[in-house]
Tab-separated table of N, CA and C in Angstrom:
chain	number	residue	atom	x	y	z
A	84	MET	N	-12.542	-17.117	-2.482
A	84	MET	CA	-11.112	-16.996	-2.764
A	84	MET	C	-10.558	-15.847	-1.927
A	85	ASN	N	-9.480	-16.066	-1.189
A	85	ASN	CA	-8.935	-15.003	-0.340
A	85	ASN	C	-8.006	-14.087	-1.127
A	86	ASN	N	-7.665	-12.952	-0.508
A	86	ASN	CA	-6.825	-11.967	-1.190
A	86	ASN	C	-5.477	-12.532	-1.604
A	87	LEU	N	-4.900	-13.411	-0.795
A	87	LEU	CA	-3.594	-13.978	-1.114
A	87	LEU	C	-3.651	-14.745	-2.426
A	88	THR	N	-4.643	-15.597	-2.599
A	88	THR	CA	-4.788	-16.355	-3.837
A	88	THR	C	-5.045	-15.420	-5.005
A	89	ILE	N	-5.937	-14.465	-4.817
A	89	ILE	CA	-6.240	-13.513	-5.880
A	89	ILE	C	-4.992	-12.724	-6.241
A	90	ALA	N	-4.268	-12.233	-5.248
A	90	ALA	CA	-3.074	-11.426	-5.516
A	90	ALA	C	-2.055	-12.219	-6.321
A	91	GLU	N	-1.839	-13.483	-5.983
A	91	GLU	CA	-0.876	-14.290	-6.721
A	91	GLU	C	-1.305	-14.452	-8.174
A	92	ASP	N	-2.595	-14.656	-8.407
A	92	ASP	CA	-3.095	-14.782	-9.770
A	92	ASP	C	-2.919	-13.489	-10.558
A	93	LEU	N	-3.070	-12.367	-9.886
A	93	LEU	CA	-3.027	-11.081	-10.574
A	93	LEU	C	-1.625	-10.512	-10.726
A	94	LEU	N	-0.665	-11.033	-10.002
A	94	LEU	CA	0.690	-10.478	-10.069
A	94	LEU	C	1.293	-10.582	-11.457
A	95	SER	N	0.894	-11.576	-12.212
A	95	SER	CA	1.437	-11.710	-13.566
A	95	SER	C	0.986	-10.563	-14.466
A	96	GLN	N	-0.017	-9.805	-14.044
A	96	GLN	CA	-0.534	-8.693	-14.837
A	96	GLN	C	0.171	-7.370	-14.555
A	97	VAL	N	1.062	-7.320	-13.562
A	97	VAL	CA	1.743	-6.071	-13.228
A	97	VAL	C	3.229	-6.181	-13.540
A	98	LYS	N	3.771	-5.056	-13.964
A	98	LYS	CA	5.189	-4.990	-14.299
A	98	LYS	C	5.976	-4.648	-13.035
A	99	LEU	N	6.974	-5.464	-12.742
A	99	LEU	CA	7.828	-5.241	-11.576
A	99	LEU	C	9.290	-5.281	-11.988
A	100	PRO	N	10.127	-4.511	-11.298
A	100	PRO	CA	11.567	-4.605	-11.560
A	100	PRO	C	12.080	-6.007	-11.224
A	101	LYS	N	13.161	-6.376	-11.862
A	101	LYS	CA	13.803	-7.663	-11.571
A	101	LYS	C	14.118	-7.738	-10.073
A	102	ASP	N	13.926	-8.885	-9.486
A	102	ASP	CA	14.222	-9.169	-8.076
A	102	ASP	C	13.224	-8.562	-7.093
A	103	ILE	N	12.163	-7.900	-7.571
A	103	ILE	CA	11.129	-7.364	-6.680
A	103	ILE	C	9.899	-8.257	-6.801
A	104	LEU	N	9.303	-8.565	-5.666
A	104	LEU	CA	8.116	-9.404	-5.609
A	104	LEU	C	7.080	-8.705	-4.739
A	105	ILE	N	5.826	-8.755	-5.136
A	105	ILE	CA	4.734	-8.286	-4.277
A	105	ILE	C	4.070	-9.525	-3.705
A	106	ARG	N	3.862	-9.498	-2.388
A	106	ARG	CA	3.219	-10.630	-1.723
A	106	ARG	C	2.350	-10.127	-0.579
A	107	GLN	N	1.538	-11.036	-0.071
A	107	GLN	CA	0.681	-10.746	1.070
A	107	GLN	C	1.539	-10.460	2.306
A	108	PHE	N	1.189	-9.435	3.060
A	108	PHE	CA	1.811	-9.129	4.349
A	108	PHE	C	1.617	-10.305	5.302
A	109	VAL	N	2.655	-10.612	6.058
A	109	VAL	CA	2.559	-11.564	7.173
A	109	VAL	C	3.084	-10.855	8.419
A	110	GLU	N	2.663	-11.316	9.574
A	110	GLU	CA	2.961	-10.611	10.826
A	110	GLU	C	4.452	-10.352	11.032
A	111	LYS	N	5.307	-11.267	10.606
A	111	LYS	CA	6.748	-11.064	10.803
A	111	LYS	C	7.289	-9.889	9.978
A	112	ASP	N	6.488	-9.368	9.028
A	112	ASP	CA	6.878	-8.186	8.249
A	112	ASP	C	6.703	-6.892	9.032
A	113	PHE	N	5.954	-6.927	10.133
A	113	PHE	CA	5.558	-5.674	10.776
A	113	PHE	C	6.729	-4.796	11.200
A	114	PRO	N	7.824	-5.315	11.767
A	114	PRO	CA	8.955	-4.428	12.075
A	114	PRO	C	9.511	-3.720	10.828
A	115	SER	N	9.526	-4.397	9.699
A	115	SER	CA	9.996	-3.774	8.455
A	115	SER	C	9.005	-2.731	7.953
A	116	VAL	N	7.722	-3.019	8.123
A	116	VAL	CA	6.675	-2.057	7.776
A	116	VAL	C	6.826	-0.813	8.651
A	117	GLN	N	7.049	-1.018	9.941
A	117	GLN	CA	7.250	0.114	10.850
A	117	GLN	C	8.462	0.946	10.427
A	118	ARG	N	9.510	0.296	9.960
A	118	ARG	CA	10.707	1.015	9.509
A	118	ARG	C	10.354	1.958	8.351
A	119	LEU	N	9.528	1.493	7.416
A	119	LEU	CA	9.125	2.363	6.308
A	119	LEU	C	8.291	3.536	6.807
A	120	TYR	N	7.356	3.283	7.723
A	120	TYR	CA	6.576	4.380	8.301
A	120	TYR	C	7.501	5.393	8.977
A	121	GLU	N	8.450	4.897	9.750
A	121	GLU	CA	9.359	5.785	10.478
A	121	GLU	C	10.188	6.629	9.519
A	122	LYS	N	10.666	6.038	8.435
A	122	LYS	CA	11.445	6.791	7.444
A	122	LYS	C	10.633	7.931	6.834
A	123	GLU	N	9.313	7.742	6.739
A	123	GLU	CA	8.430	8.777	6.198
A	123	GLU	C	8.005	9.788	7.259
A	124	GLY	N	8.330	9.506	8.529
A	124	GLY	CA	7.905	10.390	9.611
A	124	GLY	C	6.479	10.138	10.050
A	125	TRP	N	5.917	9.016	9.668
A	125	TRP	CA	4.554	8.638	10.050
A	125	TRP	C	4.659	7.782	11.310
A	126	MET	N	4.535	8.399	12.464
A	126	MET	CA	4.894	7.756	13.725
A	126	MET	C	3.759	6.986	14.410
A	127	THR	N	2.539	7.091	13.925
A	127	THR	CA	1.420	6.414	14.582
A	127	THR	C	1.677	4.915	14.729
A	128	PHE	N	2.199	4.287	13.684
A	128	PHE	CA	2.413	2.838	13.719
A	128	PHE	C	3.621	2.453	14.569
A	129	ILE	N	4.424	3.444	14.965
A	129	ILE	CA	5.538	3.212	15.881
A	129	ILE	C	5.040	3.422	17.316
A	130	GLU	N	4.383	4.566	17.536
A	130	GLU	CA	3.928	4.933	18.876
A	130	GLU	C	2.781	4.055	19.370
A	131	ARG	N	1.982	3.542	18.451
A	131	ARG	CA	0.839	2.689	18.805
A	131	ARG	C	1.009	1.335	18.109
A	132	SER	N	2.111	0.698	18.408
A	132	SER	CA	2.533	-0.516	17.712
A	132	SER	C	1.487	-1.634	17.744
A	133	ASP	N	0.936	-1.926	18.907
A	133	ASP	CA	-0.046	-3.015	19.006
A	133	ASP	C	-1.286	-2.717	18.174
A	134	GLU	N	-1.769	-1.470	18.254
A	134	GLU	CA	-2.940	-1.086	17.470
A	134	GLU	C	-2.607	-1.064	15.981
A	135	GLY	N	-1.381	-0.653	15.661
A	135	GLY	CA	-0.950	-0.636	14.268
A	135	GLY	C	-0.940	-2.027	13.659
A	136	LEU	N	-0.432	-2.990	14.403
A	136	LEU	CA	-0.429	-4.372	13.921
A	136	LEU	C	-1.859	-4.871	13.731
A	137	GLU	N	-2.742	-4.558	14.671
A	137	GLU	CA	-4.148	-4.956	14.531
A	137	GLU	C	-4.779	-4.302	13.311
A	138	ALA	N	-4.425	-3.041	13.040
A	138	ALA	CA	-4.938	-2.361	11.846
A	138	ALA	C	-4.537	-3.132	10.592
A	139	TRP	N	-3.289	-3.570	10.545
A	139	TRP	CA	-2.827	-4.359	9.389
A	139	TRP	C	-3.581	-5.684	9.298
A	140	LYS	N	-3.771	-6.340	10.426
A	140	LYS	CA	-4.464	-7.633	10.420
A	140	LYS	C	-5.926	-7.495	10.000
A	141	ASN	N	-6.545	-6.356	10.310
A	141	ASN	CA	-7.970	-6.160	10.043
A	141	ASN	C	-8.257	-5.475	8.711
A	142	SER	N	-7.241	-5.140	7.939
A	142	SER	CA	-7.439	-4.452	6.663
A	142	SER	C	-7.705	-5.459	5.548
A	143	THR	N	-8.426	-5.013	4.538
A	143	THR	CA	-8.793	-5.879	3.425
A	143	THR	C	-7.596	-6.246	2.564
A	144	ILE	N	-6.793	-5.250	2.225
A	144	ILE	CA	-5.629	-5.450	1.361
A	144	ILE	C	-4.387	-5.084	2.155
A	145	THR	N	-3.462	-6.013	2.278
A	145	THR	CA	-2.196	-5.771	2.975
A	145	THR	C	-1.096	-6.442	2.164
A	146	LEU	N	-0.383	-5.641	1.398
A	146	LEU	CA	0.649	-6.169	0.513
A	146	LEU	C	1.982	-5.502	0.798
A	147	VAL	N	3.051	-6.248	0.596
A	147	VAL	CA	4.396	-5.692	0.693
A	147	VAL	C	5.144	-6.012	-0.592
A	148	ALA	N	6.017	-5.092	-0.975
A	148	ALA	CA	6.954	-5.322	-2.075
A	148	ALA	C	8.285	-5.653	-1.426
A	149	VAL	N	8.901	-6.736	-1.857
A	149	VAL	CA	10.142	-7.180	-1.232
A	149	VAL	C	11.221	-7.429	-2.279
A	150	GLU	N	12.444	-7.197	-1.838
A	150	GLU	CA	13.622	-7.612	-2.586
A	150	GLU	C	14.341	-8.594	-1.671
A	151	GLY	N	14.249	-9.865	-1.976
A	151	GLY	CA	14.732	-10.882	-1.043
A	151	GLY	C	13.883	-10.834	0.214
A	152	GLU	N	14.514	-10.602	1.349
A	152	GLU	CA	13.798	-10.483	2.624
A	152	GLU	C	13.506	-9.026	2.997
A	153	LEU	N	14.029	-8.073	2.231
A	153	LEU	CA	13.894	-6.648	2.549
A	153	LEU	C	12.568	-6.095	2.036
A	154	VAL	N	11.752	-5.549	2.937
A	154	VAL	CA	10.500	-4.900	2.550
A	154	VAL	C	10.842	-3.509	2.027
A	155	VAL	N	10.528	-3.254	0.753
A	155	VAL	CA	10.866	-1.979	0.118
A	155	VAL	C	9.631	-1.151	-0.224
A	156	GLY	N	8.451	-1.722	-0.027
A	156	GLY	CA	7.222	-0.994	-0.298
A	156	GLY	C	6.051	-1.672	0.382
A	157	LEU	N	4.961	-0.917	0.530
A	157	LEU	CA	3.771	-1.462	1.189
A	157	LEU	C	2.533	-0.743	0.707
A	158	VAL	N	1.423	-1.430	0.825
A	158	VAL	CA	0.119	-0.804	0.651
A	158	VAL	C	-0.844	-1.487	1.613
A	159	ARG	N	-1.634	-0.653	2.283
A	159	ARG	CA	-2.697	-1.132	3.169
A	159	ARG	C	-3.965	-0.441	2.724
A	160	ALA	N	-5.025	-1.216	2.467
A	160	ALA	CA	-6.257	-0.633	1.938
A	160	ALA	C	-7.481	-1.334	2.519
A	161	LEU	N	-8.594	-0.637	2.444
A	161	LEU	CA	-9.892	-1.128	2.910
A	161	LEU	C	-10.875	-0.990	1.754
A	162	THR	N	-11.819	-1.907	1.653
A	162	THR	CA	-12.803	-1.796	0.582
A	162	THR	C	-14.158	-2.331	1.013
A	163	ASP	N	-15.195	-1.809	0.369
A	163	ASP	CA	-16.525	-2.395	0.513
A	163	ASP	C	-16.753	-3.426	-0.591
A	164	GLY	N	-15.806	-3.511	-1.525
A	164	GLY	CA	-15.870	-4.496	-2.594
A	164	GLY	C	-16.775	-4.133	-3.751
A	165	LYS	N	-17.509	-3.042	-3.632
A	165	LYS	CA	-18.493	-2.675	-4.660
A	165	LYS	C	-18.266	-1.283	-5.251
A	166	ILE	N	-18.009	-0.298	-4.401
A	166	ILE	CA	-17.902	1.087	-4.860
A	166	ILE	C	-16.509	1.655	-4.633
A	167	THR	N	-15.974	1.506	-3.432
A	167	THR	CA	-14.750	2.211	-3.060
A	167	THR	C	-13.708	1.280	-2.464
A	168	THR	N	-12.478	1.466	-2.903
A	168	THR	CA	-11.310	0.916	-2.227
A	168	THR	C	-10.514	2.115	-1.745
A	169	TYR	N	-10.276	2.188	-0.447
A	169	TYR	CA	-9.554	3.306	0.147
A	169	TYR	C	-8.140	2.859	0.490
A	170	ILE	N	-7.167	3.483	-0.139
A	170	ILE	CA	-5.770	3.198	0.163
A	170	ILE	C	-5.399	4.007	1.397
A	171	ALA	N	-5.226	3.315	2.507
A	171	ALA	CA	-4.900	3.975	3.769
A	171	ALA	C	-3.459	4.464	3.762
A	172	GLU	N	-2.539	3.614	3.311
A	172	GLU	CA	-1.134	4.000	3.194
A	172	GLU	C	-0.512	3.259	2.022
A	173	ILE	N	0.359	3.968	1.338
A	173	ILE	CA	1.219	3.356	0.332
A	173	ILE	C	2.578	4.032	0.477
A	174	ILE	N	3.613	3.232	0.625
A	174	ILE	CA	4.970	3.760	0.793
A	174	ILE	C	5.923	2.903	-0.028
A	175	VAL	N	6.832	3.559	-0.719
A	175	VAL	CA	7.967	2.879	-1.338
A	175	VAL	C	9.222	3.526	-0.768
A	176	ASP	N	10.133	2.704	-0.296
A	176	ASP	CA	11.407	3.194	0.247
A	176	ASP	C	12.047	4.153	-0.751
A	177	ILE	N	12.581	5.251	-0.246
A	177	ILE	CA	13.144	6.292	-1.104
A	177	ILE	C	14.203	5.748	-2.065
A	178	ASN	N	14.937	4.725	-1.660
A	178	ASN	CA	15.971	4.142	-2.520
A	178	ASN	C	15.405	3.266	-3.632
A	179	TYR	N	14.098	3.024	-3.610
A	179	TYR	CA	13.463	2.155	-4.603
A	179	TYR	C	12.399	2.888	-5.416
A	180	ARG	N	12.307	4.195	-5.259
A	180	ARG	CA	11.303	4.958	-6.004
A	180	ARG	C	11.714	5.107	-7.462
A	181	ALA	N	10.752	5.472	-8.291
A	181	ALA	CA	10.946	5.648	-9.738
A	181	ALA	C	11.301	4.321	-10.415
A	182	LYS	N	10.815	3.217	-9.846
A	182	LYS	CA	11.031	1.886	-10.434
A	182	LYS	C	9.697	1.183	-10.681
A	183	ASP	N	8.606	1.928	-10.622
A	183	ASP	CA	7.252	1.408	-10.855
A	183	ASP	C	6.739	0.474	-9.763
A	184	ILE	N	7.374	0.463	-8.603
A	184	ILE	CA	6.891	-0.375	-7.500
A	184	ILE	C	5.582	0.189	-6.952
A	185	GLY	N	5.511	1.499	-6.753
A	185	GLY	CA	4.272	2.127	-6.287
A	185	GLY	C	3.138	1.900	-7.268
A	186	LYS	N	3.422	2.064	-8.558
A	186	LYS	CA	2.413	1.808	-9.591
A	186	LYS	C	1.939	0.362	-9.519
A	187	ALA	N	2.865	-0.576	-9.344
A	187	ALA	CA	2.493	-1.991	-9.267
A	187	ALA	C	1.607	-2.262	-8.055
A	188	LEU	N	1.919	-1.662	-6.911
A	188	LEU	CA	1.089	-1.840	-5.717
A	188	LEU	C	-0.327	-1.314	-5.958
A	189	ILE	N	-0.433	-0.159	-6.600
A	189	ILE	CA	-1.746	0.402	-6.933
A	189	ILE	C	-2.476	-0.505	-7.916
A	190	ASP	N	-1.769	-0.985	-8.927
A	190	ASP	CA	-2.394	-1.856	-9.926
A	190	ASP	C	-2.942	-3.136	-9.297
A	191	VAL	N	-2.208	-3.719	-8.359
A	191	VAL	CA	-2.708	-4.925	-7.697
A	191	VAL	C	-3.967	-4.600	-6.899
A	192	CYS	N	-3.970	-3.469	-6.180
A	192	CYS	CA	-5.182	-3.054	-5.449
A	192	CYS	C	-6.368	-2.946	-6.396
A	193	HIS	N	-6.144	-2.295	-7.527
A	193	HIS	CA	-7.228	-2.131	-8.502
A	193	HIS	C	-7.657	-3.481	-9.078
A	194	ASN	N	-6.701	-4.327	-9.407
A	194	ASN	CA	-7.024	-5.626	-9.999
A	194	ASN	C	-7.779	-6.536	-9.034
A	195	LEU	N	-7.534	-6.382	-7.735
A	195	LEU	CA	-8.275	-7.167	-6.747
A	195	LEU	C	-9.757	-6.794	-6.730
A	196	TYR	N	-10.043	-5.506	-6.909
A	196	TYR	CA	-11.419	-4.991	-6.880
A	196	TYR	C	-11.609	-4.049	-8.071
A	197	PRO	N	-11.662	-4.584	-9.293
A	197	PRO	CA	-11.621	-3.750	-10.498
A	197	PRO	C	-12.839	-2.858	-10.707
A	198	HIS	N	-13.931	-3.119	-10.013
A	198	HIS	CA	-15.131	-2.301	-10.201
A	198	HIS	C	-15.262	-1.197	-9.164
A	199	THR	N	-14.244	-1.044	-8.316
A	199	THR	CA	-14.282	0.026	-7.320
A	199	THR	C	-13.366	1.164	-7.744
A	200	ARG	N	-13.678	2.339	-7.245
A	200	ARG	CA	-12.770	3.472	-7.438
A	200	ARG	C	-11.704	3.396	-6.349
A	201	LEU	N	-10.562	4.004	-6.608
A	201	LEU	CA	-9.494	4.084	-5.612
A	201	LEU	C	-9.475	5.489	-5.035
A	202	ASP	N	-9.589	5.608	-3.735
A	202	ASP	CA	-9.504	6.884	-3.031
A	202	ASP	C	-8.315	6.842	-2.086
A	203	LEU	N	-7.703	8.007	-1.854
A	203	LEU	CA	-6.609	8.109	-0.896
A	203	LEU	C	-6.384	9.557	-0.539
A	204	LEU	N	-5.716	9.772	0.581
A	204	LEU	CA	-5.192	11.082	0.942
A	204	LEU	C	-3.704	11.037	0.649
A	205	SER	N	-3.170	12.128	0.125
A	205	SER	CA	-1.758	12.153	-0.254
A	205	SER	C	-1.001	13.196	0.553
A	206	THR	N	0.270	12.927	0.779
A	206	THR	CA	1.127	13.935	1.387
A	206	THR	C	1.626	14.868	0.296
A	207	GLU	N	2.037	16.060	0.707
A	207	GLU	CA	2.587	17.007	-0.259
A	207	GLU	C	3.818	16.403	-0.910
A	208	GLY	N	3.977	16.670	-2.167
A	208	GLY	CA	5.138	16.172	-2.881
A	208	GLY	C	4.859	14.914	-3.682
A	209	ALA	N	3.732	14.261	-3.430
A	209	ALA	CA	3.419	13.022	-4.153
A	209	ALA	C	2.438	13.251	-5.300
A	210	ASP	N	2.008	14.498	-5.502
A	210	ASP	CA	0.991	14.790	-6.514
A	210	ASP	C	1.356	14.271	-7.900
A	211	LYS	N	2.567	14.517	-8.331
A	211	LYS	CA	2.969	14.118	-9.683
A	211	LYS	C	2.883	12.601	-9.864
A	212	PHE	N	3.269	11.850	-8.840
A	212	PHE	CA	3.160	10.391	-8.908
A	212	PHE	C	1.714	9.980	-9.155
A	213	TYR	N	0.776	10.543	-8.390
A	213	TYR	CA	-0.627	10.154	-8.535
A	213	TYR	C	-1.211	10.644	-9.850
A	214	GLU	N	-0.837	11.831	-10.288
A	214	GLU	CA	-1.311	12.324	-11.581
A	214	GLU	C	-0.819	11.422	-12.716
A	215	ARG	N	0.451	10.979	-12.657
A	215	ARG	CA	0.982	10.050	-13.676
A	215	ARG	C	0.206	8.737	-13.690
A	216	ASN	N	-0.356	8.388	-12.565
A	216	ASN	CA	-1.105	7.141	-12.455
A	216	ASN	C	-2.611	7.352	-12.581
A	217	LYS	N	-2.986	8.486	-13.197
A	217	LYS	CA	-4.362	8.794	-13.591
A	217	LYS	C	-5.339	9.038	-12.436
A	218	PHE	N	-4.812	9.454	-11.283
A	218	PHE	CA	-5.676	9.917	-10.198
A	218	PHE	C	-6.010	11.374	-10.472
A	219	ARG	N	-7.173	11.829	-10.033
A	219	ARG	CA	-7.491	13.248	-10.139
A	219	ARG	C	-7.490	13.837	-8.734
A	220	LYS	N	-7.093	15.086	-8.668
A	220	LYS	CA	-6.969	15.763	-7.380
A	220	LYS	C	-8.352	16.133	-6.852
A	221	THR	N	-8.580	15.821	-5.576
A	221	THR	CA	-9.799	16.220	-4.882
A	221	THR	C	-9.383	16.786	-3.532
A	222	THR	N	-10.319	17.342	-2.817
A	222	THR	CA	-10.027	17.877	-1.492
A	222	THR	C	-10.338	16.813	-0.453
A	223	GLY	N	-9.487	16.715	0.549
A	223	GLY	CA	-9.714	15.755	1.624
A	223	GLY	C	-9.402	16.380	2.967
A	224	PHE	N	-9.930	15.780	3.999
A	224	PHE	CA	-9.708	16.266	5.355
A	224	PHE	C	-9.422	15.089	6.267
A	225	ARG	N	-8.760	15.378	7.380
A	225	ARG	CA	-8.476	14.345	8.378
A	225	ARG	C	-8.634	14.965	9.759
A	226	LYS	N	-9.237	14.220	10.657
A	226	LYS	CA	-9.335	14.623	12.052
A	226	LYS	C	-8.772	13.487	12.891
A	227	SER	N	-7.738	13.774	13.659
A	227	SER	CA	-7.127	12.764	14.522
A	227	SER	C	-7.610	12.945	15.950
A	228	TYR	N	-7.744	11.858	16.661
A	228	TYR	CA	-8.197	11.895	18.044
A	228	TYR	C	-7.083	11.581	19.021
A	229	TYR	N	-5.861	11.383	18.532
A	229	TYR	CA	-4.715	11.117	19.410
A	229	TYR	C	-3.663	12.158	19.188
C-alpha cells in the first residue's frame, strides 16, 4: 500500500479546519511549496530548485495542506519505517497558523508510521508549538556543504 492510499485512510483520524484538506504532494505543487519556503527565508529550495524538487520526489512522506488550490502547509519526511521518522521540513503559512494544521500534518506523519519516533530540527520561535504537541527538547546540529 503506498503512502497516498494510507494517507487518505488516515485523514479521517485527524482534525482539520473547515475547507482545509491534507493530500499527497504532486509535482505541480512545487512552485507553491517554494513560495512557503521563501516566506520562511529558507532559500535552499529556491536557489537549488531542481535538486529541491528531486528531494521532494525522493522523500518518504510528502504532504501538503490545501485550501482549494492554495497550498497553506507542507511536511516532508524520511523514515526507515521501524525506528525513526525524520521530519525534514514542516511549514504552515503564517496566515493559517493556530488552526491545528501543523498538528494535523504531524499526526498524519505519525499515523503513517505509528511505531517510529518523530525527530526534527526546529527554528527558534517554534518551541512552544512542539512542546504543545508533546515533543521533548533535545540538542541538534547541522553542517551544510553549500
